[in-house]
Amino acid sequence: MAISYEEFRSAIHDGARRRSLLFRDGQPFFVLLSQQFSRAELEALCDTATAIRRLDRHRDGREFLLAILRGHRVMNLFAQPSTRTAQSFIAGADKLGATSTLVSDIQTSSFAKGESIADSVRTLSSFFDAIVVRHPDDEFATQAAWALHNSNRPVPVISAGSGKSQHVTQALLDFYTLRYSFYERGGVDGKRLVIVGDIARNRAARSLALVLTKFRPASIHFISPVDFAPDDELTGYLRRHEIEVELSDNLEAWLRERGREADAIYMTRLQREWDSGGAAGQPNHRATKSELGADDAYVLRPDYRLLVREDCVIMHPLPRINELPSEWEDHPGFVVWRQVRNGMWIRAALFATINGAAGEIRARAQRLQLL
Amino acid sequence: MAISYEEFRSAIHDGARRRSLLFRDGQPFFVLLSQQFSRAELEALCDTATAIRRLDRHRDGREFLLAILRGHRVMNLFAQPSTRTAQSFIAGADKLGATSTLVSDIQTSSFAKGESIADSVRTLSSFFDAIVVRHPDDEFATQAAWALHNSNRPVPVISAGSGKSQHVTQALLDFYTLRYSFYERGGVDGKRLVIVGDIARNRAARSLALVLTKFRPASIHFISPVDFAPDDELTGYLRRHEIEVELSDNLEAWLRERGREADAIYMTRLQREWDSGGAAGQPNHRATKSELGADDAYVLRPDYRLLVREDCVIMHPLPRINELPSEWEDHPGFVVWRQVRNGMWIRAALFATINGAAGEIRARAQRLQLL
Amino acid sequence: MAISYEEFRSAIHDGARRRSLLFRDGQPFFVLLSQQFSRAELEALCDTATAIRRLDRHRDGREFLLAILRGHRVMNLFAQPSTRTAQSFIAGADKLGATSTLVSDIQTSSFAKGESIADSVRTLSSFFDAIVVRHPDDEFATQAAWALHNSNRPVPVISAGSGKSQHVTQALLDFYTLRYSFYERGGVDGKRLVIVGDIARNRAARSLALVLTKFRPASIHFISPVDFAPDDELTGYLRRHEIEVELSDNLEAWLRERGREADAIYMTRLQREWDSGGAAGQPNHRATKSELGADDAYVLRPDYRLLVREDCVIMHPLPRINELPSEWEDHPGFVVWRQVRNGMWIRAALFATINGAAGEIRARAQRLQLL
C-alpha cells in the first residue's frame, strides 16, 4: 500500500496512471492538477457551482446547503500568505456548513524542530476532514497528498496554488466564468480566446490553458513581451490537444487588426516586482520597483473599447495594477467581479464534489427549477 | 450612480446630506460617524442590545438569536491590531449565528503589489455580507464605504476605530452603559458628566461626547492637562448643541469642591507612550516610557471615594494603567466590566439593526416580558 | 471572597485545599495540574472521550454532539505558538458545537500599554464561556485563573501547557491512550512502563507520570542521559505513591536484558536545540544545532523490534526527529497517530465535563450500546 514519493509523483504526472491515485470512488480526492478533470467532470462541477449559487439566494436553499457539510472541518494550510484565496475557500466551505481553520504559521512550528513534512501534515490533518494547501514550493501539495495517501486516515487535499506552476482552483473559476458567459452561445467550444501579459510566470493563465484542453476552443492567442511568452511545453501541449495557438507581442497592433475576432480577453498583470532583466524589445533591461505596472504596451487602454465587440468577455484574475483600467467596468462583457464571486462558488462545488454531495445539490436545484 | 471620493466624503460630513449615503431603507448601512444616529435610533439600538442580552440568558432565547443571522458572514478587516475590539465584534456577530473572519494582514497582501484600496476592499467584500474596518488612517473606513457604494454588490461597512478621530462603537457602548446606569433616574438628560484624562487624543472620549449631543445632559466637564484639553471644534460643537462645557486641569481640586455634583466620571488613560512634550504644568517636558501612566494628578485616587456620591457612575474604556485603581472595583457605581460586556451586546444590536432584524428581536423580548 | 495571588497559588499546590478552588459543583472549573483529578474522575473523563469518539461516527450521534455546547464560545489564548495543540482544542470544542477563537498576539496588545495580566485576561474573557491558556511562563495559567476567581464573571480556565512544568491535557491524552490500549488487559494497573529520552525537561513525560500516580502501575522505568534524568522531586513523588521507579541511561542494554518486560514504551525527543552542555557520558559537552536528534543511544532502532513484545504499546508525544523511526509504524502496538486523535477526543471530553454535560453524553452512548 505504501509507495515511495518518487513513485507517487511520477504516477500523478502520467495521464494514464494519475486517476487511480487522485480519485476515490469516482470522486476527486486529491485536487492537484488543472488537467486532472475530464470534460464531463468539469461540466458537472460548473453545474454544481451554479446550483449552489442559486440555492444560496433563498432562505430554504441556504438552510439546505448549510446542512450539506455540517460538522465537516477544513484546514487551510497556507505557508504563503494569500488572504483572498484563503477567504474564498473559507467562504465556499462556509456556504455548505463546514468549519474552516486557517493555519499560516507552519514555517515557525514543528518543522523548525526537525519534524518531517509527512509527520507535520499527518498530525495536523488528524483534526480535519479535508485540507487546502498553499505553499511556495511546487512539490508541497503533492508531498502532503503522498503523506496522507500512505496514512491510515487519508483526507482529501486541495491545492490552492503550488509554487509557480499550478493554480487549479483559479483555473476552475476562470473556466466556470467563461462557460457561464458563453452559456447561450454554445460554451467555450469554437471560441477565440486572447490571453495578455506575463504568460511565462503567471500560474492563472497557464492553468486555465490546461483546463481548456478538455474543450474545443478554436484558438488561444497569447500576447506578451517576448521574454514572458508561454514556453514550448505549454504551446506544444495545447497543439497536441488540437487547439490553434498564436503568439504575438503587440497588443495594440493585434487589436486594431483582429480585435473583433476575440470572444474573450483575459488580462494579466506584468509581475514586474519579480523582474531581473528583460522586457519586451529591451533585452537585458533590468526593471526596478518604480516601473511596476508601467509598461503601457500591455495595458487594455480605454480607447481600445472601439476595437473589440460588445459581447467580448473581459477577464482578469486580480490583483491588477494599471493593465485593466476602471473605464472597462461598464463594458457589457466585463466579468472581473463575477470571477471573484465565482471563486467562492466553484470552491464550494469542489468541496461538495469531493464529499459526494454534488449530485444531491444539483437534484435539489433542478427540482426547484433553478438549474 | 458612481460618485467621486471627494463628493462622497464631503456629503457624509454634511449633516443634511449624510443620511442618503449612510442609510438604506431606513436602516444604517455604513456606520462611520458617532453623530450619524438620531436620538430615537440610539434609543432603539440600546433597547435591542438589552433584548439580546436578556434573550441570551435562556436556552430558547439563545436558539432564537442564533437563527437571526445564520449563514451571514462578517469580515473583520483590522489593519491595526486590536484584539479586544475584534473579539467583541466577533462575539457580537456570533450571538446572532453569523460567522466571522479576522483579516489582519492586508498590509502585506495585494496592496504591496500595487492594488488600489477600492479593488482590495471590493475583492475581499465579495465573500462577505458585512465588513468591519479598523485602520490607522482616518480615511480608510470612508474609502471602503465609498468603494462599496460604487460597486454593484455593496455590503455594509462598520468602522471599528478609524485613525485618531472616531471610535463609533466605543461611543455606542459607553452611551449604552450610561443610559442603562441612569435608567431609573430619567436617562442621561440633565446629568452632569465628568471626563478625565487625555481628551485631545482619546477617540473614545471624543466620540462619546458626539453621541451625547443627541441628548440633553446638563453639562460635560473635561478635566485634563492643559495640552491635552479638548479642541475648540469639539467644545464648540457641544455648545451649539446646548450642552454646558467646562474645562479644568486639576482633578483633586475639582473633586474637593464639586465632586458630589458628578453623575458620572469617565476616566481615560494618559497615553504617555505617544508624548513628545508637554504635561500639565510642565510645558516642554518630554515624557519617557518610564513615566507611562505616572502622573498622579489624573489618577482617581482611592481616597477620592469620599468626595463623590455612591450613585456616581465610574467608567473607563480600558486598558487602564494606574488612573483607576482596583480599590474602586467595589464602588456601587463601578461599571467598567459591564462596559466591556456591553461592547459585545451593542455590536450584536448593530448587526441586527443593519440587517433589519432589530424589530423582531425587541418584539420577541417584549413578548417574553424581558424588555 | 477576593484572595491574594500568593494565597491562591499556595492553596492549589496543597492537595488538601486544591479542590475547593479548582472545582465547582463537583466539576473541574480550573484545569491547571495533572494531579488534580481523582482516579474516578480520570476514568469518567476517558469514558466520556470514548463516548464522543463513537457518537461522532454516525450522523445522529454527530448531531447530538453538535448541540451539546451550541452557542458556547471558547478563547484559545496562546502566547506561545503551538499550532497542533491549539488545533486539537479547537477541533475538540467544534465536535460539541462550540465556537473557538485563537488569540495569539497578546504580547503585542494591551500588555505593552502597561495593562495588568488580570485586567487583560478579564477583559478578553468577557466575550467567552471558557478560556484555554498557553504561555511560556509557568505562572500564567494560574494567574489567569486567579484573576477570574476574583471576578464577578468567572469562566473556566484550561492550561494548554504552562512553562516547562505542566502539560495537563497531553498527560490526559497519553493516559487515555494507555488505558484504551490496555482495556482488555486490566487497564494500567500492574503494568510496566518505560519512558525514554529527555525526562528532566519534557513536560509531557513528567505530566503523564503525575497522572499515573492515581493508578497502580507496577513500575516506571526512566531511560535517559544522566543529565536529563528525572529529578528527585518527581521520583520521590512517584515512590510515595507506591510506584516502583527505576533509572538507567542505556536503552540498548536495557532492551536486550529486559525489553520483553515492557508493557509500554513512551519515547520522547532529546530536545537538543535547548542544550547548553552535558550529554550522556560526555559531561560539559556543548551540543550544537547540527547535532539535533543525533544521539543514537536514545533512538528506538528498527532492529529493537525483536527485543520487545508484539503487544508492547509504542507511544510518542510528537514532534519526533529520529528517535522513533518510521519502521515502527506497522508494529501492532504503535499508537502514535491514535494519540494525536485522542488529544482531540479528550479535550472534547474535558469541555463536556467542565460544562456538566459528560453524564448526558455517556448515557446517550450507553443507550446506543456504544459504551
Tab-separated table of N, CA, C and O in Angstrom, chain A residues 212-256:
chain	number	residue	atom	x	y	z
A	212	LEU	N	-8.585	24.255	-20.553
A	212	LEU	CA	-9.256	24.434	-21.849
A	212	LEU	C	-8.977	23.289	-22.827
A	212	LEU	O	-9.736	23.078	-23.776
A	213	THR	N	-7.904	22.527	-22.587
A	213	THR	CA	-7.614	21.392	-23.483
A	213	THR	C	-8.698	20.328	-23.426
A	213	THR	O	-8.779	19.474	-24.303
A	214	LYS	N	-9.525	20.361	-22.383
A	214	LYS	CA	-10.605	19.377	-22.292
A	214	LYS	C	-11.788	19.796	-23.158
A	214	LYS	O	-12.770	19.078	-23.271
A	215	PHE	N	-11.705	20.999	-23.742
A	215	PHE	CA	-12.777	21.509	-24.606
A	215	PHE	C	-12.193	21.800	-25.984
A	215	PHE	O	-11.062	21.426	-26.272
A	216	ARG	N	-12.953	22.444	-26.830
A	216	ARG	CA	-12.531	22.683	-28.204
A	216	ARG	C	-12.578	24.156	-28.576
A	216	ARG	O	-13.263	24.539	-29.525
A	217	PRO	N	-11.876	25.005	-27.809
A	217	PRO	CA	-11.806	26.398	-28.259
A	217	PRO	C	-11.126	26.415	-29.619
A	217	PRO	O	-10.284	25.561	-29.913
A	218	ALA	N	-11.514	27.369	-30.478
A	218	ALA	CA	-10.899	27.443	-31.805
A	218	ALA	C	-9.423	27.817	-31.697
A	218	ALA	O	-8.578	27.243	-32.375
A	219	SER	N	-9.141	28.798	-30.829
A	219	SER	CA	-7.746	29.238	-30.730
A	219	SER	C	-7.497	29.952	-29.412
A	219	SER	O	-8.404	30.481	-28.780
A	220	ILE	N	-6.227	29.905	-29.015
A	220	ILE	CA	-5.772	30.739	-27.902
A	220	ILE	C	-4.649	31.605	-28.435
A	220	ILE	O	-3.660	31.097	-28.989
A	221	HIS	N	-4.815	32.899	-28.313
A	221	HIS	CA	-3.807	33.834	-28.789
A	221	HIS	C	-3.124	34.472	-27.591
A	221	HIS	O	-3.761	35.150	-26.793
A	222	PHE	N	-1.829	34.214	-27.450
A	222	PHE	CA	-1.076	34.795	-26.339
A	222	PHE	C	-0.394	36.082	-26.807
A	222	PHE	O	0.353	36.068	-27.787
A	223	ILE	N	-0.633	37.179	-26.113
A	223	ILE	CA	0.037	38.438	-26.443
A	223	ILE	C	0.853	38.849	-25.227
A	223	ILE	O	0.296	39.160	-24.162
A	224	SER	N	2.170	38.812	-25.381
A	224	SER	CA	3.033	39.051	-24.224
A	224	SER	C	4.376	39.577	-24.687
A	224	SER	O	4.748	39.409	-25.858
A	225	PRO	N	5.112	40.215	-23.778
A	225	PRO	CA	6.501	40.526	-24.101
A	225	PRO	C	7.198	39.230	-24.526
A	225	PRO	O	6.874	38.151	-23.991
A	226	VAL	N	8.107	39.331	-25.442
A	226	VAL	CA	8.784	38.136	-25.972
A	226	VAL	C	9.366	37.273	-24.851
A	226	VAL	O	9.226	36.045	-24.845
A	227	ASP	N	9.940	37.941	-23.856
A	227	ASP	CA	10.586	37.185	-22.785
A	227	ASP	C	9.608	36.499	-21.846
A	227	ASP	O	9.997	35.650	-21.058
A	228	PHE	N	8.357	36.910	-21.905
A	228	PHE	CA	7.368	36.322	-20.999
A	228	PHE	C	6.333	35.511	-21.773
A	228	PHE	O	5.226	35.272	-21.291
A	229	ALA	N	6.683	35.095	-22.986
A	229	ALA	CA	5.790	34.277	-23.801
A	229	ALA	C	5.666	32.880	-23.187
A	229	ALA	O	6.513	32.462	-22.394
A	230	PRO	N	4.586	32.156	-23.510
A	230	PRO	CA	4.460	30.782	-22.997
A	230	PRO	C	5.610	29.921	-23.510
A	230	PRO	O	6.104	30.124	-24.618
A	231	ASP	N	6.021	28.969	-22.695
A	231	ASP	CA	7.126	28.106	-23.114
A	231	ASP	C	6.632	27.023	-24.078
A	231	ASP	O	5.427	26.843	-24.268
A	232	ASP	N	7.564	26.323	-24.689
A	232	ASP	CA	7.211	25.310	-25.684
A	232	ASP	C	6.403	24.163	-25.084
A	232	ASP	O	5.578	23.547	-25.752
A	233	GLU	N	6.643	23.891	-23.820
A	233	GLU	CA	5.899	22.810	-23.175
A	233	GLU	C	4.398	23.107	-23.224
A	233	GLU	O	3.594	22.252	-23.599
A	234	LEU	N	4.041	24.354	-22.871
A	234	LEU	CA	2.629	24.727	-22.864
A	234	LEU	C	2.043	24.769	-24.278
A	234	LEU	O	0.985	24.187	-24.547
A	235	THR	N	2.737	25.462	-25.186
A	235	THR	CA	2.169	25.578	-26.541
A	235	THR	C	2.087	24.199	-27.205
A	235	THR	O	1.116	23.884	-27.902
A	236	GLY	N	3.097	23.365	-26.981
A	236	GLY	CA	3.073	22.016	-27.542
A	236	GLY	C	1.889	21.219	-27.010
A	236	GLY	O	1.180	20.534	-27.762
A	237	TYR	N	1.665	21.331	-25.699
A	237	TYR	CA	0.569	20.609	-25.061
A	237	TYR	C	-0.772	21.026	-25.662
A	237	TYR	O	-1.628	20.190	-25.980
A	238	LEU	N	-0.941	22.351	-25.836
A	238	LEU	CA	-2.201	22.856	-26.411
A	238	LEU	C	-2.381	22.355	-27.839
A	238	LEU	O	-3.464	21.920	-28.240
A	239	ARG	N	-1.281	22.404	-28.619
A	239	ARG	CA	-1.393	21.983	-30.026
A	239	ARG	C	-1.684	20.491	-30.130
A	239	ARG	O	-2.443	20.063	-30.999
A	240	ARG	N	-1.085	19.699	-29.249
A	240	ARG	CA	-1.389	18.262	-29.262
A	240	ARG	C	-2.869	18.036	-28.983
A	240	ARG	O	-3.438	17.032	-29.384
A	241	HIS	N	-3.481	18.970	-28.253
A	241	HIS	CA	-4.929	18.865	-27.996
A	241	HIS	C	-5.736	19.613	-29.056
A	241	HIS	O	-6.896	19.973	-28.830
A	242	GLU	N	-5.096	19.868	-30.214
A	242	GLU	CA	-5.779	20.441	-31.371
A	242	GLU	C	-6.357	21.834	-31.136
A	242	GLU	O	-7.400	22.202	-31.686
A	243	ILE	N	-5.684	22.592	-30.274
A	243	ILE	CA	-6.059	23.997	-30.109
A	243	ILE	C	-5.046	24.822	-30.902
A	243	ILE	O	-3.831	24.642	-30.751
A	244	GLU	N	-5.573	25.706	-31.756
A	244	GLU	CA	-4.697	26.583	-32.541
A	244	GLU	C	-4.036	27.578	-31.574
A	244	GLU	O	-4.715	28.205	-30.764
A	245	VAL	N	-2.739	27.688	-31.637
A	245	VAL	CA	-2.017	28.594	-30.742
A	245	VAL	C	-1.325	29.672	-31.563
A	245	VAL	O	-0.653	29.371	-32.556
A	246	GLU	N	-1.510	30.926	-31.178
A	246	GLU	CA	-0.817	32.023	-31.842
A	246	GLU	C	-0.095	32.846	-30.786
A	246	GLU	O	-0.570	32.978	-29.663
A	247	LEU	N	1.018	33.409	-31.167
A	247	LEU	CA	1.795	34.237	-30.247
A	247	LEU	C	2.064	35.578	-30.908
A	247	LEU	O	2.367	35.638	-32.098
A	248	SER	N	1.941	36.653	-30.146
A	248	SER	CA	2.418	37.931	-30.679
A	248	SER	C	2.817	38.802	-29.512
A	248	SER	O	2.570	38.466	-28.353
A	249	ASP	N	3.455	39.920	-29.795
A	249	ASP	CA	3.937	40.755	-28.704
A	249	ASP	C	3.437	42.198	-28.803
A	249	ASP	O	3.909	43.057	-28.085
A	250	ASN	N	2.463	42.431	-29.687
A	250	ASN	CA	1.977	43.807	-29.828
A	250	ASN	C	0.455	43.849	-29.673
A	250	ASN	O	-0.295	43.532	-30.607
A	251	LEU	N	0.013	44.214	-28.492
A	251	LEU	CA	-1.414	44.197	-28.179
A	251	LEU	C	-2.193	45.170	-29.071
A	251	LEU	O	-3.214	44.806	-29.670
A	252	GLU	N	-1.692	46.395	-29.179
A	252	GLU	CA	-2.412	47.405	-29.950
A	252	GLU	C	-2.566	46.994	-31.407
A	252	GLU	O	-3.656	47.065	-31.987
A	253	ALA	N	-1.462	46.564	-32.015
A	253	ALA	CA	-1.490	46.166	-33.425
A	253	ALA	C	-2.488	45.031	-33.636
A	253	ALA	O	-3.292	45.040	-34.574
A	254	TRP	N	-2.453	44.069	-32.710
A	254	TRP	CA	-3.343	42.920	-32.870
A	254	TRP	C	-4.802	43.354	-32.766
A	254	TRP	O	-5.662	42.940	-33.550
A	255	LEU	N	-5.093	44.197	-31.756
A	255	LEU	CA	-6.477	44.637	-31.565
A	255	LEU	C	-6.975	45.427	-32.776
A	255	LEU	O	-8.106	45.262	-33.222
A	256	ARG	N	-6.115	46.297	-33.325
A	256	ARG	CA	-6.522	47.106	-34.476
A	256	ARG	C	-6.833	46.212	-35.681
A	256	ARG	O	-7.783	46.447	-36.412
